[in-house]
mmCIF file of N, CA and C in Angstrom:
data_model
loop_
_atom_site.group_PDB
_atom_site.id
_atom_site.type_symbol
_atom_site.label_atom_id
_atom_site.label_comp_id
_atom_site.label_asym_id
_atom_site.label_seq_id
_atom_site.Cartn_x
_atom_site.Cartn_y
_atom_site.Cartn_z
ATOM 1 N N MET L 1 -9.375 13.371 8.122
ATOM 2 C CA MET L 1 -9.916 14.552 7.471
ATOM 3 C C MET L 1 -8.816 15.602 7.388
ATOM 4 N N PRO L 2 -8.614 16.203 6.214
ATOM 5 C CA PRO L 2 -7.553 17.186 6.062
ATOM 6 C C PRO L 2 -7.786 18.426 6.920
ATOM 7 N N THR L 3 -6.703 19.018 7.372
ATOM 8 C CA THR L 3 -6.752 20.274 8.111
ATOM 9 C C THR L 3 -5.789 21.240 7.442
ATOM 10 N N SER L 4 -5.658 22.429 8.020
ATOM 11 C CA SER L 4 -4.752 23.413 7.431
ATOM 12 C C SER L 4 -3.333 23.284 7.981
ATOM 13 N N SER L 5 -3.060 22.267 8.770
ATOM 14 C CA SER L 5 -1.718 22.075 9.327
ATOM 15 C C SER L 5 -0.748 21.633 8.231
ATOM 16 N N PRO L 6 0.568 21.688 8.527
ATOM 17 C CA PRO L 6 1.553 21.222 7.547
ATOM 18 C C PRO L 6 1.414 19.724 7.239
ATOM 19 N N ASP L 7 0.724 18.982 8.087
ATOM 20 C CA ASP L 7 0.511 17.543 7.887
ATOM 21 C C ASP L 7 -0.993 17.266 7.983
ATOM 22 N N PRO L 8 -1.760 17.731 6.993
ATOM 23 C CA PRO L 8 -3.221 17.672 7.104
ATOM 24 C C PRO L 8 -3.804 16.264 7.221
ATOM 25 N N PHE L 9 -3.073 15.244 6.796
ATOM 26 C CA PHE L 9 -3.581 13.875 6.862
ATOM 27 C C PHE L 9 -2.940 13.063 7.985
ATOM 28 N N ASN L 10 -2.145 13.732 8.810
ATOM 29 C CA ASN L 10 -1.443 13.036 9.893
ATOM 30 C C ASN L 10 -0.581 11.897 9.344
ATOM 31 N N LEU L 11 0.149 12.179 8.283
ATOM 32 C CA LEU L 11 1.048 11.173 7.709
ATOM 33 C C LEU L 11 2.165 10.798 8.676
ATOM 34 N N ARG L 12 2.404 11.644 9.666
ATOM 35 C CA ARG L 12 3.443 11.326 10.651
ATOM 36 C C ARG L 12 3.126 10.035 11.401
ATOM 37 N N ARG L 13 1.848 9.619 11.414
ATOM 38 C CA ARG L 13 1.515 8.349 12.073
ATOM 39 C C ARG L 13 2.224 7.187 11.371
ATOM 40 N N PHE L 14 2.346 7.266 10.044
ATOM 41 C CA PHE L 14 3.066 6.243 9.285
ATOM 42 C C PHE L 14 4.571 6.341 9.533
ATOM 43 N N VAL L 15 5.089 7.559 9.473
ATOM 44 C CA VAL L 15 6.524 7.767 9.665
ATOM 45 C C VAL L 15 6.942 7.255 11.038
ATOM 46 N N ARG L 16 6.164 7.569 12.040
ATOM 47 C CA ARG L 16 6.459 7.149 13.418
ATOM 48 C C ARG L 16 6.563 5.629 13.521
ATOM 49 N N GLU L 17 5.600 4.920 12.976
ATOM 50 C CA GLU L 17 5.620 3.451 13.039
ATOM 51 C C GLU L 17 6.726 2.870 12.175
ATOM 52 N N GLN L 18 6.946 3.472 11.016
ATOM 53 C CA GLN L 18 7.982 2.953 10.125
ATOM 54 C C GLN L 18 9.382 3.133 10.703
ATOM 55 N N GLU L 19 9.575 4.122 11.553
ATOM 56 C CA GLU L 19 10.890 4.306 12.175
ATOM 57 C C GLU L 19 11.324 3.039 12.901
ATOM 58 N N ARG L 20 10.377 2.345 13.475
ATOM 59 C CA ARG L 20 10.672 1.134 14.235
ATOM 60 C C ARG L 20 10.834 -0.092 13.340
ATOM 61 N N ASP L 21 10.010 -0.218 12.307
ATOM 62 C CA ASP L 21 9.900 -1.486 11.584
ATOM 63 C C ASP L 21 10.295 -1.471 10.113
ATOM 64 N N TYR L 22 10.566 -0.311 9.538
ATOM 65 C CA TYR L 22 10.777 -0.273 8.095
ATOM 66 C C TYR L 22 11.946 -1.136 7.634
ATOM 67 N N ALA L 23 13.080 -1.045 8.281
ATOM 68 C CA ALA L 23 14.254 -1.821 7.849
ATOM 69 C C ALA L 23 13.959 -3.316 7.892
ATOM 70 N N GLN L 24 13.278 -3.759 8.937
ATOM 71 C CA GLN L 24 12.917 -5.175 9.056
ATOM 72 C C GLN L 24 11.943 -5.573 7.949
ATOM 73 N N ALA L 25 10.947 -4.737 7.704
ATOM 74 C CA ALA L 25 9.957 -5.037 6.663
ATOM 75 C C ALA L 25 10.627 -5.148 5.297
ATOM 76 N N LEU L 26 11.475 -4.198 4.968
ATOM 77 C CA LEU L 26 12.149 -4.220 3.671
ATOM 78 C C LEU L 26 13.051 -5.445 3.559
ATOM 79 N N SER L 27 13.727 -5.786 4.625
ATOM 80 C CA SER L 27 14.578 -6.980 4.633
ATOM 81 C C SER L 27 13.757 -8.243 4.366
ATOM 82 N N GLU L 28 12.607 -8.351 5.003
ATOM 83 C CA GLU L 28 11.731 -9.507 4.794
ATOM 84 C C GLU L 28 11.240 -9.563 3.352
ATOM 85 N N LEU L 29 10.857 -8.424 2.808
ATOM 86 C CA LEU L 29 10.368 -8.395 1.429
ATOM 87 C C LEU L 29 11.472 -8.763 0.451
ATOM 88 N N ARG L 30 12.651 -8.266 0.686
ATOM 89 C CA ARG L 30 13.774 -8.612 -0.191
ATOM 90 C C ARG L 30 14.105 -10.096 -0.102
ATOM 91 N N ALA L 31 13.927 -10.680 1.077
ATOM 92 C CA ALA L 31 14.184 -12.112 1.267
ATOM 93 C C ALA L 31 13.046 -12.973 0.713
ATOM 94 N N GLY L 32 11.913 -12.329 0.407
ATOM 95 C CA GLY L 32 10.789 -13.058 -0.176
ATOM 96 C C GLY L 32 9.863 -13.713 0.818
ATOM 97 N N ARG L 33 9.907 -13.281 2.080
ATOM 98 C CA ARG L 33 9.033 -13.899 3.078
ATOM 99 C C ARG L 33 8.756 -12.934 4.224
ATOM 100 N N LYS L 34 7.511 -12.449 4.309
ATOM 101 C CA LYS L 34 7.088 -11.593 5.416
ATOM 102 C C LYS L 34 6.932 -12.460 6.662
ATOM 103 N N LYS L 35 7.545 -12.030 7.756
ATOM 104 C CA LYS L 35 7.503 -12.816 8.993
ATOM 105 C C LYS L 35 6.927 -12.061 10.177
ATOM 106 N N THR L 36 6.977 -10.737 10.145
ATOM 107 C CA THR L 36 6.514 -9.949 11.284
ATOM 108 C C THR L 36 5.298 -9.113 10.877
ATOM 109 N N HIS L 37 4.769 -8.348 11.813
ATOM 110 C CA HIS L 37 3.485 -7.661 11.617
ATOM 111 C C HIS L 37 3.669 -6.157 11.422
ATOM 112 N N TRP L 38 3.530 -5.706 10.180
ATOM 113 C CA TRP L 38 3.726 -4.300 9.842
ATOM 114 C C TRP L 38 2.915 -3.868 8.622
ATOM 115 N N ILE L 39 2.116 -4.729 8.075
ATOM 116 C CA ILE L 39 1.451 -4.480 6.787
ATOM 117 C C ILE L 39 0.672 -3.160 6.764
ATOM 118 N N TRP L 40 0.005 -2.806 7.871
ATOM 119 C CA TRP L 40 -0.906 -1.654 7.894
ATOM 120 C C TRP L 40 -0.212 -0.345 7.601
ATOM 121 N N TYR L 41 1.004 -0.170 8.086
ATOM 122 C CA TYR L 41 1.681 1.120 7.936
ATOM 123 C C TYR L 41 2.838 1.091 6.945
ATOM 124 N N ILE L 42 3.129 -0.058 6.373
ATOM 125 C CA ILE L 42 4.156 -0.155 5.334
ATOM 126 C C ILE L 42 3.504 -0.200 3.948
ATOM 127 N N LEU L 43 2.424 -0.966 3.817
ATOM 128 C CA LEU L 43 1.685 -1.105 2.556
ATOM 129 C C LEU L 43 0.217 -0.765 2.832
ATOM 130 N N PRO L 44 -0.091 0.508 3.057
ATOM 131 C CA PRO L 44 -1.436 0.884 3.515
ATOM 132 C C PRO L 44 -2.514 0.700 2.451
ATOM 133 N N GLN L 45 -3.719 0.547 2.941
ATOM 134 C CA GLN L 45 -4.889 0.430 2.075
ATOM 135 C C GLN L 45 -5.949 1.419 2.562
ATOM 136 N N MET L 46 -7.065 1.455 1.878
ATOM 137 C CA MET L 46 -8.151 2.373 2.208
ATOM 138 C C MET L 46 -8.786 2.044 3.552
ATOM 139 N N THR L 47 -9.193 3.083 4.250
ATOM 140 C CA THR L 47 -10.038 2.920 5.425
ATOM 141 C C THR L 47 -11.338 2.266 4.962
ATOM 142 N N GLY L 48 -11.866 1.377 5.768
ATOM 143 C CA GLY L 48 -13.126 0.729 5.431
ATOM 144 C C GLY L 48 -12.965 -0.659 4.857
ATOM 145 N N LEU L 49 -11.737 -1.072 4.597
ATOM 146 C CA LEU L 49 -11.517 -2.420 4.065
ATOM 147 C C LEU L 49 -11.284 -3.437 5.173
ATOM 148 N N GLY L 50 -10.743 -2.995 6.274
ATOM 149 C CA GLY L 50 -10.485 -3.895 7.391
ATOM 150 C C GLY L 50 -11.291 -3.465 8.597
ATOM 151 N N SER L 51 -11.375 -4.349 9.569
ATOM 152 C CA SER L 51 -12.163 -4.028 10.757
ATOM 153 C C SER L 51 -11.310 -3.893 12.013
ATOM 154 N N SER L 52 -10.018 -4.141 11.904
ATOM 155 C CA SER L 52 -9.162 -4.044 13.086
ATOM 156 C C SER L 52 -8.862 -2.581 13.406
ATOM 157 N N GLU L 53 -8.457 -2.353 14.639
ATOM 158 C CA GLU L 53 -8.070 -1.014 15.057
ATOM 159 C C GLU L 53 -6.889 -0.509 14.220
ATOM 160 N N MET L 54 -5.948 -1.400 13.936
ATOM 161 C CA MET L 54 -4.775 -1.021 13.132
ATOM 162 C C MET L 54 -5.184 -0.624 11.714
ATOM 163 N N SER L 55 -6.063 -1.404 11.098
ATOM 164 C CA SER L 55 -6.458 -1.087 9.721
ATOM 165 C C SER L 55 -7.231 0.226 9.660
ATOM 166 N N GLU L 56 -7.976 0.526 10.695
ATOM 167 C CA GLU L 56 -8.697 1.798 10.716
ATOM 168 C C GLU L 56 -7.745 2.967 10.963
ATOM 169 N N TYR L 57 -6.847 2.825 11.928
ATOM 170 C CA TYR L 57 -5.927 3.914 12.259
ATOM 171 C C TYR L 57 -4.990 4.232 11.097
ATOM 172 N N PHE L 58 -4.507 3.188 10.433
ATOM 173 C CA PHE L 58 -3.568 3.391 9.335
ATOM 174 C C PHE L 58 -4.247 3.376 7.966
ATOM 175 N N GLY L 59 -5.556 3.346 7.936
ATOM 176 C CA GLY L 59 -6.262 3.385 6.664
ATOM 177 C C GLY L 59 -6.128 4.753 6.007
ATOM 178 N N VAL L 60 -5.965 4.744 4.709
ATOM 179 C CA VAL L 60 -5.889 5.977 3.923
ATOM 180 C C VAL L 60 -7.323 6.417 3.646
ATOM 181 N N THR L 61 -7.611 7.695 3.872
ATOM 182 C CA THR L 61 -8.984 8.182 3.822
ATOM 183 C C THR L 61 -9.527 8.425 2.420
ATOM 184 N N GLY L 62 -8.660 8.500 1.434
ATOM 185 C CA GLY L 62 -9.144 8.728 0.079
ATOM 186 C C GLY L 62 -8.020 9.124 -0.858
ATOM 187 N N PRO L 63 -8.371 9.457 -2.097
ATOM 188 C CA PRO L 63 -7.363 9.801 -3.102
ATOM 189 C C PRO L 63 -6.447 10.958 -2.705
ATOM 190 N N ALA L 64 -6.975 11.975 -2.031
ATOM 191 C CA ALA L 64 -6.124 13.115 -1.655
ATOM 192 C C ALA L 64 -5.035 12.679 -0.681
ATOM 193 N N GLU L 65 -5.395 11.870 0.295
ATOM 194 C CA GLU L 65 -4.379 11.384 1.230
ATOM 195 C C GLU L 65 -3.403 10.443 0.527
ATOM 196 N N ALA L 66 -3.891 9.622 -0.386
ATOM 197 C CA ALA L 66 -3.002 8.719 -1.129
ATOM 198 C C ALA L 66 -1.992 9.517 -1.947
ATOM 199 N N ARG L 67 -2.434 10.587 -2.587
ATOM 200 C CA ARG L 67 -1.504 11.439 -3.343
ATOM 201 C C ARG L 67 -0.483 12.095 -2.410
ATOM 202 N N ALA L 68 -0.942 12.540 -1.247
ATOM 203 C CA ALA L 68 -0.025 13.143 -0.272
ATOM 204 C C ALA L 68 0.992 12.110 0.216
ATOM 205 N N TYR L 69 0.562 10.880 0.402
ATOM 206 C CA TYR L 69 1.456 9.795 0.821
ATOM 207 C C TYR L 69 2.543 9.587 -0.236
ATOM 208 N N LEU L 70 2.140 9.506 -1.501
ATOM 209 C CA LEU L 70 3.116 9.319 -2.583
ATOM 210 C C LEU L 70 4.081 10.495 -2.690
ATOM 211 N N ALA L 71 3.601 11.699 -2.423
ATOM 212 C CA ALA L 71 4.433 12.901 -2.530
ATOM 213 C C ALA L 71 5.326 13.109 -1.310
ATOM 214 N N HIS L 72 5.042 12.414 -0.225
ATOM 215 C CA HIS L 72 5.833 12.569 1.000
ATOM 216 C C HIS L 72 7.264 12.095 0.729
ATOM 217 N N PRO L 73 8.273 12.870 1.135
ATOM 218 C CA PRO L 73 9.656 12.522 0.789
ATOM 219 C C PRO L 73 10.155 11.204 1.382
ATOM 220 N N VAL L 74 9.601 10.767 2.479
ATOM 221 C CA VAL L 74 10.004 9.493 3.087
ATOM 222 C C VAL L 74 9.037 8.386 2.698
ATOM 223 N N LEU L 75 7.762 8.614 2.891
ATOM 224 C CA LEU L 75 6.768 7.557 2.675
ATOM 225 C C LEU L 75 6.671 7.136 1.217
ATOM 226 N N GLY L 76 6.674 8.099 0.306
ATOM 227 C CA GLY L 76 6.593 7.764 -1.112
ATOM 228 C C GLY L 76 7.766 6.917 -1.568
ATOM 229 N N ARG L 77 8.959 7.295 -1.152
ATOM 230 C CA ARG L 77 10.168 6.542 -1.512
ATOM 231 C C ARG L 77 10.130 5.139 -0.919
ATOM 232 N N ARG L 78 9.723 5.032 0.328
ATOM 233 C CA ARG L 78 9.681 3.722 0.976
ATOM 234 C C ARG L 78 8.652 2.803 0.337
ATOM 235 N N LEU L 79 7.520 3.351 -0.062
ATOM 236 C CA LEU L 79 6.510 2.518 -0.716
ATOM 237 C C LEU L 79 7.061 1.957 -2.023
ATOM 238 N N VAL L 80 7.725 2.794 -2.789
ATOM 239 C CA VAL L 80 8.349 2.325 -4.032
ATOM 240 C C VAL L 80 9.362 1.228 -3.731
ATOM 241 N N GLU L 81 10.199 1.425 -2.728
ATOM 242 C CA GLU L 81 11.205 0.413 -2.373
ATOM 243 C C GLU L 81 10.560 -0.925 -2.021
ATOM 244 N N CYS L 82 9.471 -0.880 -1.292
ATOM 245 C CA CYS L 82 8.792 -2.120 -0.898
ATOM 246 C C CYS L 82 8.160 -2.814 -2.100
ATOM 247 N N VAL L 83 7.517 -2.052 -2.963
ATOM 248 C CA VAL L 83 6.912 -2.644 -4.160
ATOM 249 C C VAL L 83 8.004 -3.214 -5.062
ATOM 250 N N GLU L 84 9.116 -2.511 -5.193
ATOM 251 C CA GLU L 84 10.238 -3.038 -5.975
ATOM 252 C C GLU L 84 10.766 -4.337 -5.374
ATOM 253 N N ALA L 85 10.857 -4.392 -4.054
ATOM 254 C CA ALA L 85 11.369 -5.595 -3.389
ATOM 255 C C ALA L 85 10.462 -6.790 -3.646
ATOM 256 N N ILE L 86 9.162 -6.578 -3.607
ATOM 257 C CA ILE L 86 8.217 -7.669 -3.883
ATOM 258 C C ILE L 86 8.280 -8.038 -5.361
ATOM 259 N N SER L 87 8.316 -7.036 -6.221
ATOM 260 C CA SER L 87 8.326 -7.279 -7.666
ATOM 261 C C SER L 87 9.599 -7.965 -8.140
ATOM 262 N N ALA L 88 10.657 -7.875 -7.365
ATOM 263 C CA ALA L 88 11.913 -8.541 -7.736
ATOM 264 C C ALA L 88 11.775 -10.062 -7.719
ATOM 265 N N HIS L 89 10.756 -10.559 -7.062
ATOM 266 C CA HIS L 89 10.517 -12.005 -6.988
ATOM 267 C C HIS L 89 9.622 -12.416 -8.162
ATOM 268 N N VAL L 90 10.201 -12.398 -9.338
ATOM 269 C CA VAL L 90 9.476 -12.706 -10.571
ATOM 270 C C VAL L 90 9.001 -14.156 -10.529
ATOM 271 N N GLY L 91 7.744 -14.351 -10.874
ATOM 272 C CA GLY L 91 7.185 -15.693 -10.914
ATOM 273 C C GLY L 91 6.730 -16.225 -9.569
ATOM 274 N N VAL L 92 6.874 -15.430 -8.524
ATOM 275 C CA VAL L 92 6.447 -15.845 -7.185
ATOM 276 C C VAL L 92 5.154 -15.109 -6.855
ATOM 277 N N GLN L 93 4.147 -15.838 -6.445
ATOM 278 C CA GLN L 93 2.870 -15.224 -6.100
ATOM 279 C C GLN L 93 3.007 -14.368 -4.845
ATOM 280 N N ALA L 94 2.253 -13.289 -4.802
ATOM 281 C CA ALA L 94 2.277 -12.399 -3.642
ATOM 282 C C ALA L 94 1.916 -13.147 -2.366
ATOM 283 N N ALA L 95 1.029 -14.122 -2.459
ATOM 284 C CA ALA L 95 0.627 -14.886 -1.275
ATOM 285 C C ALA L 95 1.784 -15.687 -0.689
ATOM 286 N N VAL L 96 2.724 -16.087 -1.519
ATOM 287 C CA VAL L 96 3.900 -16.814 -1.028
ATOM 288 C C VAL L 96 4.799 -15.857 -0.243
ATOM 289 N N ILE L 97 4.923 -14.641 -0.707
ATOM 290 C CA ILE L 97 5.790 -13.644 -0.069
ATOM 291 C C ILE L 97 5.138 -13.071 1.184
ATOM 292 N N LEU L 98 3.855 -12.754 1.101
ATOM 293 C CA LEU L 98 3.173 -12.014 2.162
ATOM 294 C C LEU L 98 2.243 -12.853 3.027
ATOM 295 N N GLY L 99 1.859 -14.018 2.554
ATOM 296 C CA GLY L 99 0.778 -14.763 3.194
ATOM 297 C C GLY L 99 -0.517 -14.396 2.497
ATOM 298 N N SER L 100 -1.493 -15.267 2.534
ATOM 299 C CA SER L 100 -2.704 -15.056 1.733
ATOM 300 C C SER L 100 -3.502 -13.825 2.153
ATOM 301 N N LEU L 101 -3.667 -13.586 3.435
ATOM 302 C CA LEU L 101 -4.443 -12.430 3.882
ATOM 303 C C LEU L 101 -3.730 -11.121 3.539
ATOM 304 N N ASP L 102 -2.434 -11.057 3.773
ATOM 305 C CA ASP L 102 -1.703 -9.829 3.472
ATOM 306 C C ASP L 102 -1.532 -9.613 1.973
ATOM 307 N N ALA L 103 -1.592 -10.668 1.185
ATOM 308 C CA ALA L 103 -1.571 -10.498 -0.272
ATOM 309 C C ALA L 103 -2.825 -9.755 -0.731
ATOM 310 N N ILE L 104 -3.949 -10.026 -0.096
ATOM 311 C CA ILE L 104 -5.188 -9.306 -0.416
ATOM 312 C C ILE L 104 -5.030 -7.829 -0.059
ATOM 313 N N LYS L 105 -4.429 -7.559 1.087
ATOM 314 C CA LYS L 105 -4.182 -6.172 1.496
ATOM 315 C C LYS L 105 -3.220 -5.486 0.521
ATOM 316 N N TYR L 106 -2.239 -6.230 0.047
ATOM 317 C CA TYR L 106 -1.284 -5.685 -0.925
ATOM 318 C C TYR L 106 -1.993 -5.333 -2.233
ATOM 319 N N GLN L 107 -2.899 -6.185 -2.682
ATOM 320 C CA GLN L 107 -3.671 -5.894 -3.890
ATOM 321 C C GLN L 107 -4.472 -4.605 -3.696
ATOM 322 N N SER L 108 -5.052 -4.434 -2.522
ATOM 323 C CA SER L 108 -5.799 -3.212 -2.221
ATOM 324 C C SER L 108 -4.885 -1.997 -2.216
ATOM 325 N N CYS L 109 -3.707 -2.148 -1.623
ATOM 326 C CA CYS L 109 -2.712 -1.070 -1.591
ATOM 327 C C CYS L 109 -2.319 -0.664 -3.011
ATOM 328 N N LEU L 110 -1.980 -1.646 -3.826
ATOM 329 C CA LEU L 110 -1.581 -1.360 -5.209
ATOM 330 C C LEU L 110 -2.707 -0.690 -5.985
ATOM 331 N N THR L 111 -3.931 -1.156 -5.782
ATOM 332 C CA THR L 111 -5.089 -0.578 -6.473
ATOM 333 C C THR L 111 -5.235 0.894 -6.127
ATOM 334 N N LEU L 112 -5.142 1.207 -4.849
ATOM 335 C CA LEU L 112 -5.271 2.590 -4.394
ATOM 336 C C LEU L 112 -4.202 3.480 -5.017
ATOM 337 N N PHE L 113 -2.950 3.070 -4.907
ATOM 338 C CA PHE L 113 -1.872 3.938 -5.378
ATOM 339 C C PHE L 113 -1.766 3.960 -6.900
ATOM 340 N N ALA L 114 -2.142 2.886 -7.570
ATOM 341 C CA ALA L 114 -2.189 2.903 -9.039
ATOM 342 C C ALA L 114 -3.251 3.888 -9.518
ATOM 343 N N ALA L 115 -4.339 3.992 -8.763
ATOM 344 C CA ALA L 115 -5.433 4.885 -9.158
ATOM 345 C C ALA L 115 -5.051 6.357 -9.067
ATOM 346 N N VAL L 116 -4.133 6.692 -8.176
ATOM 347 C CA VAL L 116 -3.786 8.108 -8.005
ATOM 348 C C VAL L 116 -2.436 8.474 -8.617
ATOM 349 N N ALA L 117 -1.640 7.487 -8.974
ATOM 350 C CA ALA L 117 -0.333 7.753 -9.587
ATOM 351 C C ALA L 117 -0.516 8.128 -11.055
ATOM 352 N N VAL L 118 0.483 8.766 -11.604
ATOM 353 C CA VAL L 118 0.435 9.208 -12.995
ATOM 354 C C VAL L 118 1.000 8.122 -13.906
ATOM 355 N N GLY L 119 0.286 7.851 -14.990
ATOM 356 C CA GLY L 119 0.787 6.942 -16.022
ATOM 357 C C GLY L 119 0.876 5.491 -15.587
ATOM 358 N N ASP L 120 1.753 4.766 -16.259
ATOM 359 C CA ASP L 120 1.947 3.342 -15.982
ATOM 360 C C ASP L 120 2.902 3.222 -14.797
ATOM 361 N N SER L 121 2.355 3.366 -13.626
ATOM 362 C CA SER L 121 3.156 3.432 -12.410
ATOM 363 C C SER L 121 3.664 2.060 -11.977
ATOM 364 N N ILE L 122 4.585 2.074 -11.054
ATOM 365 C CA ILE L 122 5.089 0.836 -10.463
ATOM 366 C C ILE L 122 3.953 0.047 -9.818
ATOM 367 N N TYR L 123 2.932 0.746 -9.339
ATOM 368 C CA TYR L 123 1.799 0.092 -8.676
ATOM 369 C C TYR L 123 0.944 -0.647 -9.703
ATOM 370 N N ALA L 124 0.713 -0.024 -10.846
ATOM 371 C CA ALA L 124 -0.033 -0.686 -11.923
ATOM 372 C C ALA L 124 0.750 -1.881 -12.457
ATOM 373 N N ARG L 125 2.054 -1.726 -12.598
ATOM 374 C CA ARG L 125 2.883 -2.841 -13.079
ATOM 375 C C ARG L 125 2.878 -3.996 -12.080
ATOM 376 N N ALA L 126 2.944 -3.678 -10.794
ATOM 377 C CA ALA L 126 2.911 -4.733 -9.771
ATOM 378 C C ALA L 126 1.549 -5.426 -9.746
ATOM 379 N N LEU L 127 0.483 -4.682 -9.983
ATOM 380 C CA LEU L 127 -0.847 -5.305 -10.096
ATOM 381 C C LEU L 127 -0.865 -6.303 -11.242
ATOM 382 N N ARG L 128 -0.263 -5.933 -12.361
ATOM 383 C CA ARG L 128 -0.205 -6.859 -13.494
ATOM 384 C C ARG L 128 0.647 -8.080 -13.154
ATOM 385 N N GLN L 129 1.776 -7.850 -12.514
ATOM 386 C CA GLN L 129 2.695 -8.946 -12.206
ATOM 387 C C GLN L 129 2.108 -9.940 -11.210
ATOM 388 N N HIS L 130 1.516 -9.454 -10.163
ATOM 389 C CA HIS L 130 1.097 -10.340 -9.073
ATOM 390 C C HIS L 130 -0.393 -10.665 -9.049
ATOM 391 N N PHE L 131 -1.207 -9.883 -9.755
ATOM 392 C CA PHE L 131 -2.656 -10.086 -9.689
ATOM 393 C C PHE L 131 -3.303 -10.067 -11.070
ATOM 394 N N ALA L 132 -2.534 -10.374 -12.104
ATOM 395 C CA ALA L 132 -3.019 -10.418 -13.484
ATOM 396 C C ALA L 132 -3.722 -9.113 -13.877
ATOM 397 N N GLY L 133 -3.280 -8.009 -13.273
ATOM 398 C CA GLY L 133 -3.858 -6.710 -13.594
ATOM 399 C C GLY L 133 -5.208 -6.446 -12.970
ATOM 400 N N THR L 134 -5.662 -7.347 -12.112
ATOM 401 C CA THR L 134 -6.990 -7.222 -11.514
ATOM 402 C C THR L 134 -6.941 -6.333 -10.276
ATOM 403 N N PRO L 135 -7.596 -5.176 -10.325
ATOM 404 C CA PRO L 135 -7.618 -4.310 -9.148
ATOM 405 C C PRO L 135 -8.598 -4.840 -8.104
ATOM 406 N N ASP L 136 -8.449 -4.349 -6.895
ATOM 407 C CA ASP L 136 -9.395 -4.673 -5.833
ATOM 408 C C ASP L 136 -10.660 -3.838 -6.047
ATOM 409 N N GLN L 137 -11.755 -4.504 -6.308
ATOM 410 C CA GLN L 137 -13.000 -3.806 -6.651
ATOM 411 C C GLN L 137 -13.522 -2.941 -5.507
ATOM 412 N N ARG L 138 -13.395 -3.417 -4.280
ATOM 413 C CA ARG L 138 -13.894 -2.647 -3.136
ATOM 414 C C ARG L 138 -13.113 -1.331 -2.990
ATOM 415 N N THR L 139 -11.810 -1.383 -3.226
ATOM 416 C CA THR L 139 -11.006 -0.156 -3.179
ATOM 417 C C THR L 139 -11.488 0.830 -4.237
ATOM 418 N N LEU L 140 -11.727 0.337 -5.449
ATOM 419 C CA LEU L 140 -12.223 1.217 -6.511
ATOM 420 C C LEU L 140 -13.561 1.839 -6.132
ATOM 421 N N GLU L 141 -14.427 1.065 -5.505
ATOM 422 C CA GLU L 141 -15.713 1.608 -5.053
ATOM 423 C C GLU L 141 -15.502 2.700 -4.009
ATOM 424 N N LEU L 142 -14.609 2.449 -3.058
ATOM 425 C CA LEU L 142 -14.378 3.411 -1.980
ATOM 426 C C LEU L 142 -13.786 4.722 -2.474
ATOM 427 N N ILE L 143 -13.007 4.679 -3.538
ATOM 428 C CA ILE L 143 -12.420 5.923 -4.060
ATOM 429 C C ILE L 143 -13.264 6.536 -5.175
ATOM 430 N N GLY L 144 -14.401 5.912 -5.456
ATOM 431 C CA GLY L 144 -15.328 6.483 -6.420
ATOM 432 C C GLY L 144 -14.980 6.244 -7.868
ATOM 433 N N GLN L 145 -14.199 5.200 -8.138
ATOM 434 C CA GLN L 145 -13.885 4.850 -9.524
ATOM 435 C C GLN L 145 -14.732 3.656 -9.923
ATOM 436 N N ALA L 146 -15.360 3.773 -11.063
ATOM 437 C CA ALA L 146 -16.192 2.669 -11.552
ATOM 438 C C ALA L 146 -15.314 1.455 -11.817
ATOM 439 N N PRO L 147 -15.734 0.282 -11.366
ATOM 440 C CA PRO L 147 -14.965 -0.931 -11.673
ATOM 441 C C PRO L 147 -14.920 -1.167 -13.174
ATOM 442 N N PRO L 148 -13.811 -1.727 -13.665
ATOM 443 C CA PRO L 148 -13.733 -2.032 -15.096
ATOM 444 C C PRO L 148 -14.763 -3.080 -15.482
ATOM 445 N N THR L 149 -15.267 -2.964 -16.701
ATOM 446 C CA THR L 149 -16.272 -3.936 -17.152
ATOM 447 C C THR L 149 -15.648 -5.043 -17.950
#
């Protein structure tokens, strides 16, 4: 829940975790194979999609927090770098790079950030590349956007 502090969404929770694992995560994505456990705070998704403590703690609470994440000088840049690293593997399914369960989380992540980004964002393009443009319907429901018909 937002507060009047300089970090109303506690985005520092992501920065703190990424300090330890970001370089490794980006290296794995560039190599085309995720091997370690960092999905929750590197490629976040909406709260309410997962049931683990990690997915709840690192879940994004809604569109306002997602916009703040994208605008954050460290987190926004890192998210773009990670999506670019995955997208560089043209013709390779996200499940091959991330594993099947984390590919679903990635689709949710892309859906969330495509919904709040302006224009034809890298997130929308990655959704087209890896998921035939199909957004995660549950994410759209959680952010209050009607699913496409």
